[in-house]
Each structure stands twice: as C-alpha cells, then as structure tokens.
Short mmCIF file of C-alpha atoms and ligand atoms in Angstrom, two decimals:
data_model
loop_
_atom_site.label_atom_id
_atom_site.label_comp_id
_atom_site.label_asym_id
_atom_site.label_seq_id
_atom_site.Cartn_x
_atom_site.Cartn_y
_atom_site.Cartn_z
CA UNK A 12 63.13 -28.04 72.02
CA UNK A 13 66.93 -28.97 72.21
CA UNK A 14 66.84 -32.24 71.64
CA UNK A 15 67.88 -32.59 75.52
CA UNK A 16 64.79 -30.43 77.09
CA UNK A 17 64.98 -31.39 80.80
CA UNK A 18 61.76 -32.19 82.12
CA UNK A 19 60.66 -29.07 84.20
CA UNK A 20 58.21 -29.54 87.28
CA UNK A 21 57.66 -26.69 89.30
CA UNK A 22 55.01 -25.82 91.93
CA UNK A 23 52.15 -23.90 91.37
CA UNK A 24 49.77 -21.99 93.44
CA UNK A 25 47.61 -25.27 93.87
CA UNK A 26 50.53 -27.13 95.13
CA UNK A 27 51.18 -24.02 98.06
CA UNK A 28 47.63 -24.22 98.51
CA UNK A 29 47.55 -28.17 99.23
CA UNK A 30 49.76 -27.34 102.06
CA UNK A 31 49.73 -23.65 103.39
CA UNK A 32 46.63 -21.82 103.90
CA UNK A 33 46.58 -18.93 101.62
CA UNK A 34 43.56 -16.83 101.91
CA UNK A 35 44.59 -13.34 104.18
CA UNK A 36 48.11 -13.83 103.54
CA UNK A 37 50.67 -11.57 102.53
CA UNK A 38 52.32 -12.56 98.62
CA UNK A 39 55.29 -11.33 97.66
CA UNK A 40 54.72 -11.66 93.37
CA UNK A 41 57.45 -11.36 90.65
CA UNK A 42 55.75 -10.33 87.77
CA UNK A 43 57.58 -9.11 84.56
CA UNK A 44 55.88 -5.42 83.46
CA UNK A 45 59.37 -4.65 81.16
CA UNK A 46 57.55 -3.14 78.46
CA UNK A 47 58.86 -1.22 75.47
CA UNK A 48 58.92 2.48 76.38
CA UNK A 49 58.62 5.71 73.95
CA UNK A 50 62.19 7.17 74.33
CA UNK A 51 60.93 10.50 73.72
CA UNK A 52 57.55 10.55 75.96
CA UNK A 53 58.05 7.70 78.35
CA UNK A 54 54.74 6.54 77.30
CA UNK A 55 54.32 2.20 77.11
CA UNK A 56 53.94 1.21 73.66
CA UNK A 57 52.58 -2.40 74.05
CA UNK A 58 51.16 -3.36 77.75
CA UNK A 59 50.39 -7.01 76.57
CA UNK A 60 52.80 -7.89 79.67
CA UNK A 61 51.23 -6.22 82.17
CA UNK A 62 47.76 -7.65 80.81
CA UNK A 63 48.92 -11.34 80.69
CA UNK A 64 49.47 -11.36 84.74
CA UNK A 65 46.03 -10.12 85.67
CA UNK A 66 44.80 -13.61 86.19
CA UNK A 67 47.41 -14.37 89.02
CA UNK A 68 46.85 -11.06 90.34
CA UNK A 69 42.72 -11.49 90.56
CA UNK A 70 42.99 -14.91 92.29
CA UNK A 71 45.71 -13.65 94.96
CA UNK A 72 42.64 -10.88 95.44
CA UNK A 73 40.16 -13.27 95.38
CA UNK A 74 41.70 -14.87 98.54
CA UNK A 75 42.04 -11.66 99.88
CA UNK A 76 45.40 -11.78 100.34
CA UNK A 77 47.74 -8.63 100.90
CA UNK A 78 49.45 -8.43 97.25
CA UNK A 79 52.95 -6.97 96.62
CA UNK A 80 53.94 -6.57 93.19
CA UNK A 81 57.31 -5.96 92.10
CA UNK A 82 59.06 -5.87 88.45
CA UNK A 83 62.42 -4.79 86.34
CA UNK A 84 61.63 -2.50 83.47
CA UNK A 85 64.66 -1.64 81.32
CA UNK A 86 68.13 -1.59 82.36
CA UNK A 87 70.19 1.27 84.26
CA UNK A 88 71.95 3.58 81.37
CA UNK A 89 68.99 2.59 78.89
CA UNK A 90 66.50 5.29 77.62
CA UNK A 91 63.49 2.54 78.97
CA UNK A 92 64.75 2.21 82.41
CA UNK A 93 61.92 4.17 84.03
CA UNK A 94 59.50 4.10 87.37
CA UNK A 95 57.11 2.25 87.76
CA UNK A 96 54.19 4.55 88.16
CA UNK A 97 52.67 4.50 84.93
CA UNK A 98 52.83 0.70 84.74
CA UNK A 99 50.41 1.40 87.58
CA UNK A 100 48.01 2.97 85.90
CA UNK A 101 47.63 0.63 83.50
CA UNK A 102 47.71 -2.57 85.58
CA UNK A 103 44.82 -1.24 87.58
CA UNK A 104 42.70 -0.39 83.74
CA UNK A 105 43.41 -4.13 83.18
CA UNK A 106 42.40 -5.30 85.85
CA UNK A 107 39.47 -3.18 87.38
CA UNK A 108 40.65 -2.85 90.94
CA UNK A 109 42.83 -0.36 92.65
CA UNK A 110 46.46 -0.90 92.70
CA UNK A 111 48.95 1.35 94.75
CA UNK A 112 52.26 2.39 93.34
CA UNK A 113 55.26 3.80 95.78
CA UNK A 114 58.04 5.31 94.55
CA UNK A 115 60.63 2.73 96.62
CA UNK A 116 61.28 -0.84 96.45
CA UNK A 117 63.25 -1.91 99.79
CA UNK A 118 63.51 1.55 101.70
CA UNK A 119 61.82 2.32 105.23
CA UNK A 120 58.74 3.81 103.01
CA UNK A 121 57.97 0.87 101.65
CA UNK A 122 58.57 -1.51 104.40
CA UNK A 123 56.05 0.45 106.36
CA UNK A 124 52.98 0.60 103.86
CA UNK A 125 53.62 -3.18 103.07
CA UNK A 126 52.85 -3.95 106.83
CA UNK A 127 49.91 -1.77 106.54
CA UNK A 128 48.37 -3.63 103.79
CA UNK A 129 45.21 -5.03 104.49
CA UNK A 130 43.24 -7.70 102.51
CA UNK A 131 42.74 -7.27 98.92
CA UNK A 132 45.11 -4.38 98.43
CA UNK A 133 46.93 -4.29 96.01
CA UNK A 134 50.72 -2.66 96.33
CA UNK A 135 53.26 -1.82 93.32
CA UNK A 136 56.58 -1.22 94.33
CA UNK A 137 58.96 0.74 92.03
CA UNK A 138 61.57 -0.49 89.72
CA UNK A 139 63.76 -3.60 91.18
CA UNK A 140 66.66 -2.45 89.56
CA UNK A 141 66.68 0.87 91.28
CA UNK A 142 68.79 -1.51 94.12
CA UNK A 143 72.11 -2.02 92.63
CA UNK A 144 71.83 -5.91 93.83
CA UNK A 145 69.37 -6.73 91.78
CA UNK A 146 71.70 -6.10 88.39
CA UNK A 147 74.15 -9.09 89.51
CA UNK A 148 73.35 -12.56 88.97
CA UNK A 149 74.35 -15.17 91.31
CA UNK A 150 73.22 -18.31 92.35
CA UNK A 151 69.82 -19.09 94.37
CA UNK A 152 71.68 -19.17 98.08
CA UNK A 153 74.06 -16.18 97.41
CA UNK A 154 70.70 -13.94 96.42
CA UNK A 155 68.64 -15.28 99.03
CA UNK A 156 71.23 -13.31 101.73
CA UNK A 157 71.45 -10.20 99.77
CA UNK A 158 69.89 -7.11 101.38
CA UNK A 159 67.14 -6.89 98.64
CA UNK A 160 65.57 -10.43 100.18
CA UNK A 161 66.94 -9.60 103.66
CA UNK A 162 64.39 -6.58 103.73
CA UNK A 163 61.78 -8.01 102.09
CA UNK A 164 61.12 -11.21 103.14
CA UNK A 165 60.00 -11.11 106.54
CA UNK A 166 57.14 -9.43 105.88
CA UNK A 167 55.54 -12.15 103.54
CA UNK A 168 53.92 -15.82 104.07
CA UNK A 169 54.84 -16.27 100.43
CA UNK A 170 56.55 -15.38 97.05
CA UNK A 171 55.06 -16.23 93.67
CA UNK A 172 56.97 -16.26 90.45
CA UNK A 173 54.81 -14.80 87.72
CA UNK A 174 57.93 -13.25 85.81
CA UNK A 175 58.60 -16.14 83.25
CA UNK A 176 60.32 -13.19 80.38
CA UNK A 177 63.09 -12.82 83.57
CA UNK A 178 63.44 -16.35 84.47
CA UNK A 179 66.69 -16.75 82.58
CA UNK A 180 68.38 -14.13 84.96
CA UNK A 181 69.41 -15.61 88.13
CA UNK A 182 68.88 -11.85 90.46
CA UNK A 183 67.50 -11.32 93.89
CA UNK A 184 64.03 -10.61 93.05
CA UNK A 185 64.00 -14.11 90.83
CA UNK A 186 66.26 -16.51 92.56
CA UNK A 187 66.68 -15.38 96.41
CA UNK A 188 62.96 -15.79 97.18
CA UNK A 189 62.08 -19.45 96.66
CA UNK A 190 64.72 -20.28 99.43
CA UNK A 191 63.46 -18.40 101.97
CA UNK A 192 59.65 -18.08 101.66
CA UNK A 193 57.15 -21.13 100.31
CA UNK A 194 56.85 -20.40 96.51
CA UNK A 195 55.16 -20.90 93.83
CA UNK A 196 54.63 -20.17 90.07
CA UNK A 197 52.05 -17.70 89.52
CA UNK A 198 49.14 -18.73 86.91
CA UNK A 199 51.15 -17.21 83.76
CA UNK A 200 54.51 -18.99 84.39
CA UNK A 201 52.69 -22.16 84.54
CA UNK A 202 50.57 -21.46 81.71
CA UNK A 203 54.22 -20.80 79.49
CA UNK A 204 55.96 -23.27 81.27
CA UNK A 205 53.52 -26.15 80.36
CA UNK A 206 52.99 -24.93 76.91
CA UNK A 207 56.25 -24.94 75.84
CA UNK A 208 57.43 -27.87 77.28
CA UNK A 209 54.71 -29.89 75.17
CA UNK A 210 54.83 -27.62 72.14
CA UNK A 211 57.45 -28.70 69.93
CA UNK A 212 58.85 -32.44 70.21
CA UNK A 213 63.05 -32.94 69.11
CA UNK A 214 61.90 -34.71 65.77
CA UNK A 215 60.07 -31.67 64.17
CA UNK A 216 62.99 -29.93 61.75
CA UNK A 217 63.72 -27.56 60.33
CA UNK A 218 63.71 -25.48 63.24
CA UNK A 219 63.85 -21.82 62.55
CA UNK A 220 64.99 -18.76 64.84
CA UNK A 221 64.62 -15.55 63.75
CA UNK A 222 66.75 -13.29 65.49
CA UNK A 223 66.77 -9.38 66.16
CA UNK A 224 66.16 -6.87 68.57
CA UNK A 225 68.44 -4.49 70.44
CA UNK A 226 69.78 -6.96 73.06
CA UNK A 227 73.04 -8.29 70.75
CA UNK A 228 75.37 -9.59 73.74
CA UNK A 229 71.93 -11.95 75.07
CA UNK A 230 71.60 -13.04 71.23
CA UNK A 231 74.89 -13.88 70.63
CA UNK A 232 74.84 -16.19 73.65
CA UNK A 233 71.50 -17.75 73.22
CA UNK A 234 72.97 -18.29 69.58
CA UNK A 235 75.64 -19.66 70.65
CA UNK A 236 73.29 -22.05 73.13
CA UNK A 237 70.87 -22.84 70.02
CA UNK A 238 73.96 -23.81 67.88
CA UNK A 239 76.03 -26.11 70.62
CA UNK A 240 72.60 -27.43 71.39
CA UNK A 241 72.20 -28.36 67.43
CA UNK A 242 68.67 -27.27 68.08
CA UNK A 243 68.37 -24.62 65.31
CA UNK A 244 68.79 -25.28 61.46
CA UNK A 245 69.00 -21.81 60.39
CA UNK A 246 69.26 -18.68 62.02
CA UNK A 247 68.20 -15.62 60.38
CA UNK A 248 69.36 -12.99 61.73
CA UNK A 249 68.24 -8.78 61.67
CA UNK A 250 68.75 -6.05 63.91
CA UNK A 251 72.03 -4.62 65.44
CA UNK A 252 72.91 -8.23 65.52
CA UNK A 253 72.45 -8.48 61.88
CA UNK A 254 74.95 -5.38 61.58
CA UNK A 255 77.73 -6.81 64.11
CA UNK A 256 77.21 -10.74 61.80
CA UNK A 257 77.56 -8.40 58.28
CA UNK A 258 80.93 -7.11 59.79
CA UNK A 259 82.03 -10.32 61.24
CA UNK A 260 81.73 -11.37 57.57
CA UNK A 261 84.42 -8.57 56.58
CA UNK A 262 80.97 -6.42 54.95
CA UNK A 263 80.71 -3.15 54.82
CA UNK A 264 77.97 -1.71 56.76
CA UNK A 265 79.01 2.21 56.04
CA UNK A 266 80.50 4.66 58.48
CA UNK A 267 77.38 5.62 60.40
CA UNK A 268 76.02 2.02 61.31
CA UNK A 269 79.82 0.98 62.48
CA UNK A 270 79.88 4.65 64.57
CA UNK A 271 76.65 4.01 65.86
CA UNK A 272 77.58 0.12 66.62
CA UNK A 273 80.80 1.72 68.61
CA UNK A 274 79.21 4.25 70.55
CA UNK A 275 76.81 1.12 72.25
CA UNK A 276 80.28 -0.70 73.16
CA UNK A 277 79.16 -3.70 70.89
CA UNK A 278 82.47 -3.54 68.46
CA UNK A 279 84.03 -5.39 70.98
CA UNK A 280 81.38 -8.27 70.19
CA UNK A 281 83.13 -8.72 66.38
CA UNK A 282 85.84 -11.91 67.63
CA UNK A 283 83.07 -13.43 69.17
CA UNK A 284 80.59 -13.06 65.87
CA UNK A 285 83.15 -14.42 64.31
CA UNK A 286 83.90 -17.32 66.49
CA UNK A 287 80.13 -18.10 65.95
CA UNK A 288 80.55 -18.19 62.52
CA UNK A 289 83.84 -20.19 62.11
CA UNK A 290 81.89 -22.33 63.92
CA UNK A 291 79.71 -23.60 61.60
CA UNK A 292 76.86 -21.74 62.91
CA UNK A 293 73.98 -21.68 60.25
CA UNK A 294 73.25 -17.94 60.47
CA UNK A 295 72.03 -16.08 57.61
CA UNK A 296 72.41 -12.16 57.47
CA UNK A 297 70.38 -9.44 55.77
CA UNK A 298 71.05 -8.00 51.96
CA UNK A 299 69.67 -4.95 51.91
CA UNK A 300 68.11 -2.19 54.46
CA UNK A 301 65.79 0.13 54.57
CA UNK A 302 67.53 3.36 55.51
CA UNK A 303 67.74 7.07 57.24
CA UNK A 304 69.62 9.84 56.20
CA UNK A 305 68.21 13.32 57.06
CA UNK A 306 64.53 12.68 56.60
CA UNK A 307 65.02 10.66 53.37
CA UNK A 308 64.18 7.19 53.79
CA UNK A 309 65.62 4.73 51.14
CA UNK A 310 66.60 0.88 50.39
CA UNK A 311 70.11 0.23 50.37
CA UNK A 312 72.22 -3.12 49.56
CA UNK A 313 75.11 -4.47 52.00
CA UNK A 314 78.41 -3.27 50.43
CA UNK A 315 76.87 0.08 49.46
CA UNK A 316 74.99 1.44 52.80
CA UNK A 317 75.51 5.54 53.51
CA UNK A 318 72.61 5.84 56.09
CA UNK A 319 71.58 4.81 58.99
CA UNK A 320 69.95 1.22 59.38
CA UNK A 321 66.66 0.85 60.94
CA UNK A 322 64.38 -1.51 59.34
CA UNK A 323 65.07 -5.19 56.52
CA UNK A 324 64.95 -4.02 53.22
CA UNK A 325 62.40 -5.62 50.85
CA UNK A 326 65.07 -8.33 49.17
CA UNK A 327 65.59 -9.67 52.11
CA UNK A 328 62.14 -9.86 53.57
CA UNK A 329 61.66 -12.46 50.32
CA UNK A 330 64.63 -14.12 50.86
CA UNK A 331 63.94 -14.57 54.72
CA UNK A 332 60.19 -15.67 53.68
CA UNK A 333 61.43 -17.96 51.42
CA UNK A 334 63.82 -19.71 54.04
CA UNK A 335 61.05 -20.55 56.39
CA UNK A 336 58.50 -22.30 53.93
CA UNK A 337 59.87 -25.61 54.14
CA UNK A 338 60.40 -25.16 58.18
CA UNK A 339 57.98 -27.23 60.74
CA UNK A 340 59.32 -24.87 63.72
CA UNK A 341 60.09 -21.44 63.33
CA UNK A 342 60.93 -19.00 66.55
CA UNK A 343 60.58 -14.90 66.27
CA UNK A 344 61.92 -13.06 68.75
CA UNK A 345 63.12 -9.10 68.40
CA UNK A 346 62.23 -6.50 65.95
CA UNK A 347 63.73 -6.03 62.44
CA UNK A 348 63.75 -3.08 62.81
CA UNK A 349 63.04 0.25 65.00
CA UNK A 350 59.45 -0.83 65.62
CA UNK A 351 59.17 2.47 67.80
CA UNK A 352 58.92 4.68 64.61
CA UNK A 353 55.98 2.97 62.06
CA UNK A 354 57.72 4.15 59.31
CA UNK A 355 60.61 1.17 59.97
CA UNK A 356 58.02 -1.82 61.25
CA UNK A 357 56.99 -3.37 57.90
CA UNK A 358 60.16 -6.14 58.20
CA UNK A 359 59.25 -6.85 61.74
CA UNK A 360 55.40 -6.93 60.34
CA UNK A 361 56.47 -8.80 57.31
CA UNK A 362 58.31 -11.78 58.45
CA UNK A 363 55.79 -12.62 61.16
CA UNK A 364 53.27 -13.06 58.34
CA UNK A 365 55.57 -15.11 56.24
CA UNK A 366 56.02 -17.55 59.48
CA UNK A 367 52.46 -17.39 59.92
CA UNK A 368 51.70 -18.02 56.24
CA UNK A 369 53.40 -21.35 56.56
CA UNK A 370 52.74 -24.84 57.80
CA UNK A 371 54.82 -24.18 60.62
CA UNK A 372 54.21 -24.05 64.30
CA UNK A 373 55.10 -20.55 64.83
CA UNK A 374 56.29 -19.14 68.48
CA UNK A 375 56.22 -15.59 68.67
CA UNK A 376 58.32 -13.92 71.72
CA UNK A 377 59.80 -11.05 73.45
CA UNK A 378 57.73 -8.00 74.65
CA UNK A 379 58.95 -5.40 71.76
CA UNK A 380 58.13 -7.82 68.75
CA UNK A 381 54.72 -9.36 70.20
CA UNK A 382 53.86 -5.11 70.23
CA UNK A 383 53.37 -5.08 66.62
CA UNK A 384 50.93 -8.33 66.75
CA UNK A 385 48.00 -6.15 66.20
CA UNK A 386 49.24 -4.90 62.83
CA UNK A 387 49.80 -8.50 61.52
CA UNK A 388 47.57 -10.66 59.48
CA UNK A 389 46.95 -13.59 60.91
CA UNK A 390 46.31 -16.49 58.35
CA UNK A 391 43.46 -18.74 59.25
CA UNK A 392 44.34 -22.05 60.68
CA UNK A 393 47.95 -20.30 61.20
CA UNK A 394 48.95 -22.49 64.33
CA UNK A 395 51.49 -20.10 66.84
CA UNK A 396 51.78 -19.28 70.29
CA UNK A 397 52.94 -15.68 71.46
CA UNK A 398 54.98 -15.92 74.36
CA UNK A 399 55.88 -13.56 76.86
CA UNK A 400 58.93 -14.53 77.13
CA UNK A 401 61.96 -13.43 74.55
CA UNK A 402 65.27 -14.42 76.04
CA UNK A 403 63.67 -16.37 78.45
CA UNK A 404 61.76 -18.88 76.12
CA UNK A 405 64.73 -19.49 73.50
CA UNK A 406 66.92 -20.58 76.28
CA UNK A 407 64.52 -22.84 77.54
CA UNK A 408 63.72 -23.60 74.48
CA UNK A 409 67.35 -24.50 73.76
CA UNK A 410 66.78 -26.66 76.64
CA UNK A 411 69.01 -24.24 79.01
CA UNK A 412 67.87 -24.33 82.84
CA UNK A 413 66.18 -21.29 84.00
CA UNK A 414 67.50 -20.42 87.23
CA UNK A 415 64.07 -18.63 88.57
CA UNK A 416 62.46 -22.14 87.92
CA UNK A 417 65.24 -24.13 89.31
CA UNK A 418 64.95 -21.69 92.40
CA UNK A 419 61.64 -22.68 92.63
CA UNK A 420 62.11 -26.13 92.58
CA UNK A 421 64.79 -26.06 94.99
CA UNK A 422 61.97 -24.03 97.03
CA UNK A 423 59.66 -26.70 96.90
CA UNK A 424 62.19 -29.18 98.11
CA UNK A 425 62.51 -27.18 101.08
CA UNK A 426 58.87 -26.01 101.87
CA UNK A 427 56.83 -28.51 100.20
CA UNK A 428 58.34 -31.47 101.13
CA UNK A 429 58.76 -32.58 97.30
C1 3PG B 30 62.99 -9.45 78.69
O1 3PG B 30 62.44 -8.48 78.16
O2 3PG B 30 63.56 -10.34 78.02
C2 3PG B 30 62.89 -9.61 80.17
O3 3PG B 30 62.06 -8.65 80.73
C3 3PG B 30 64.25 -9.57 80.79
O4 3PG B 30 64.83 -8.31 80.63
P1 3PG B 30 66.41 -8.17 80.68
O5 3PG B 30 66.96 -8.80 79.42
O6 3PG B 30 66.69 -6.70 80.76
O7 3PG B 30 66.90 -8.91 81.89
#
C-alpha cells in the first residue's frame, strides 16, 4: 500500500511442481501456529491460524508426501512461549487426519522419526525457538549455514513457506531454507500474498492504522515504516503503545501503568516515541481507559488514571469511530485491550465494528485481534479481509520487503531456473 509496493512474485507449489516431481517426497513446511495462549491454563484461545494452513497441509497429503511441520509460538521469557503438543491436537481436529507431535525440533530424536516417515504422515516438530538460532535474524545465506538448516535439510526434497504472519523475520526456519532446498509458498502465503498486493491501490486515502497489542518495540518500528513511507494518514493508537505515546506526550498515565511499563523494559522506548512524534507522525492517543484496581473495574481519563489499564475507555471508542468514517482504508491490528479477560474486550470489539460500519475497505490482522472476530457484528456489504498476518502484513503493506519471500525468490533463482 506504500505508495512504492514492490511487485512481489514468488513461487508456488505449482511452479515446484512444473519442474520437480512431488508426489512421495519428503516437505519440509513453515507454517505459523503462534496463537494467543491462556497465561494461566496454557489453553489456545483462537486456533484460526492453525485452521487457515489445513489446505496446504491436505494437498502435501494428497500427494502422499512425507510432511514435516514446524512453527514459532511465543517468544522465550513470554508467558505464551509453550510446546507444541497441544497445537497438535488441534491441527489434527481441523484437519481429520493424524498428525504426530515430538517433543524436539533438530535433536537425534527427531532426525530419526523424520527418516522414518512414510507417505502421508504427518510429523509436528516442537517449538523452533526452543534452538537458540532461530531467535537471531540474519540474512538468507548466513541462516542457510546455521546448524538449525544444517540438520534439517538433508533429509527433505523440499521446503514450503506457509508462515506468511513470520515472513517479516529473517530466522533460520524462514530464510535459510529457500537456499538450500527447492521452495515454494505453501497455498496460504500465496493466497495473502496475492490478496494484498491487489487489495488496496496508492490513490485510496485516508489510510487508517489502528495500532495496539502487546508487541510495542515491532509497532514503533512498523510506525515508524508507515510514517517515512507517508503511507498512513492517521494512526490511532491503543494498547501498551498507547501508554508509552501518552508519556512521550509528557501525560500522566499514574504510578501503576508507568511501574508496570518499567518492569517489561519498554521505558527505555520513551526518546524514541518521542522522536516519532517530533516527527510529524500523525498518531492519535487514547483519552480515557477502562480500568483495574482490586476487583473494581472503572473508566478513567488521561491525567487522572490510579489503576491499572487494560481496555479503551468509552470516549475514546467514539472519538476513534469517528476518525475512521471519512477513511477509504483502514488497517486493525492488536487488541485494545487485554482481550484474554472478556471483561476488557469491548474496545477491541468496538472499533472493529466502527471500521466495519464504514465505507472503508477494512483489513483485519494479527492472530490475538482476529480471536475476537466471532464476537463482532459484521455489517452487511461490510467489505474487509482478515489476515493472518499482524506485523507481517503492515510491513508489507508499508511496502517493506519480507525477507521469507525474498528468500524464496532468491530460491527460485537458484532451483527453478527463474
Ligand atoms: C506474529 O504473531 O506476528 C508472528 O507469529 C510473528 O511472531 P513474532 O513477532 O514473535 O516473531
């Protein structure tokens, strides 16, 4: 959507197929499972992700090919950084066959039951961030001699890239691949890939983004991205990135949000917030909050706050509404507010229906806010799409090059002859 979107071809599983013969072999597939995770039972709150790769999956088994799956879910240190088992469980409901999960991702154990696989079995390996290479980027030819790909790789034919949500980060399992083993985007990464590049053309303004969430250092930089890019009008913001812009403004936020803001190591963030905003950066912030103190919930106004923040407070759900009638774009991505307890969802559920109410095309992204979907009206005629994607699509929507689908191009330079 910048107006400098690069045109993006990448190869797809037709385009492996017009040269490699794929039925029996063994696939090596990215997908993206990261779901949102219930702190306090471990339980996945919203499986939409692991749903929307089923169609890859079936037509890998429909070849018969040996199927490796691997994914990220959460980040080391983070309450949602889990195994992979239950994901599991809930891949194989979805898609009616049996899948396998082992509790390793490069070790001996798993080396050996991937070259037992035979066809149409279906393998899970645990948590790709459980191998400390996997948590630094680097570019395509550094990853593609890491360990992680070292391991792996020579017991595939091929690696398919379903994981478009990832393909911003530039890791082993994303970007080390493609250079080693004839790739291809799975079914899902083409489907987001195509639709996006065709959804929204430079000329349709306003342009709205819609910020929140609990990833602040990811949104300040694809903020910064969206603003150097000129490819957002306004920004509203909400979330702990809300809190860190109220400060940056010299607000008041009370004791307990600024504690709470410390303990996560995001204080640090403030020169850059307000770098963003000296700037010139259109970015509007919240006035009021719906808050927590004890077990009293209340609404509270910036400049006056005494408990803790977890949801947009009515006044500013109508003044956020109001901002995006007049758009012909607007982006969502990230939660208002802490979606994980119903009692704080109603901004999150609220300003999705205002965007929808609109005459805007509305994208809808990121795996915690597209969780709450099912609680939202949906207008009829509303025109949207929900992406998987969250920091993925408003980078590439900023017209940023992904690096998993620049590896992939570079992979069909080398494989496929393109
Ligand atoms: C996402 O949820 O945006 C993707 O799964 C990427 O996760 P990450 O921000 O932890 O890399």
């Amino acid at each position: 959507m910048g107006d400098q979107q690069h045109v993006v071809k990448i190869p797809t599983i037709d385009d492996l197929e017009a040269k490699f013969k794929l039925n029996g072999s063994r696939v090596l597939v990215r997908v993206d499972f990261n779901s949102p995770i219930d702190p306090k039972t471990g339980r996945i709150l919203d499986d939409s992700r692991i749903k929307a790769h089923v169609e890859t999956i079936k037509e890998l088994y429909e070849k018969r090919c040996m199927i490796v799956l691997m994914s990220h879910q959460g980040r080391p240190g983070e309450d949602d950084f889990v195994s992979l088992e239950n994901h599991a469980k809930v891949l194989e409901k979805h898609l009616g066959l049996p899948v396998e999960f082992i509790d390793d991702v490069i070790g001996p154990a798993a080396r050996k039951r991937i070259s037992e696989l035979k066809p149409g079995e279906i393998l899970l390996l645990d948590n790709t961030r459980l191998v400390s290479e996997e948590v630094i980027e680097a570019v395509p030819e550094k990853q593609a001699n890491t360990i992680f790909v070292r391991r792996l790789a020579p017991l595939f034919n091929f690696y398919i890239n379903d994981a478009f949500a990832a393909a911003h980060r530039s890791q082993p399992s994303l970007v080390g691949f493609p250079l080693v083993l004839p790739s291809a985007a799975g079914r899902l990464m083409e489907r987001e890939v195509k639709a996006l590049a065709k959804l929204v053309s430079p000329e349709e303004r306003p342009r709205i983004f819609v910020l929140g969430g609990g990833k602040v250092r990811d949104t300040l930089r694809i903020i910064e991205h969206l603003h150097m890019q000129r490819a957002a009008d306004r920004i509203l913001v909400t979330g702990l990135v809300a809190e860190l812009f109220l400060l940056a403004k010299g607000l008041n936020i009370g004791t307990e949000n600024k504690r709470f803001l410390e303990r996560r190591g995001l204080i640090s963030l403030l020169p850059r917030a307000r770098y963003i905003l000296l700037k010139g950066a259109p970015i509007e912030t919240p006035v009021d909050f719906v808050t927590l103190k004890g077990n009293e919930v209340s609404v509270e106004h910036v400049g006056s706050i005494t408990g803790l923040i977890r949801d947009i407070g009515p006044a500013t759900i109508e003044m956020y509404s109001e901002l995006m009638k007049d758009a012909k774009v607007i982006v969502l991505r990230g939660p208002a507010g802490v979606i994980e307890d119903p009692r704080f969802r109603k901004g999150s559920i609220a300003l999705v229906e205002a965007a929808l109410s609109t005459n805007a095309f509305t994208i809808i992204g990121g795996g915690h806010l597209t969780s709450i979907l099912n609680e939202v009206r949906i207008p009829e005629g509303a025109r949207y799409h929900v992406s998987t994607g969250g920091g993925a699509l408003l980078l590439f929507l900023a017209g940023e090059e992904l690096p998993a689908l620049k590896a992939l191009e570079l992979s069909a330079k080398k494989f496929l002859g393109w």
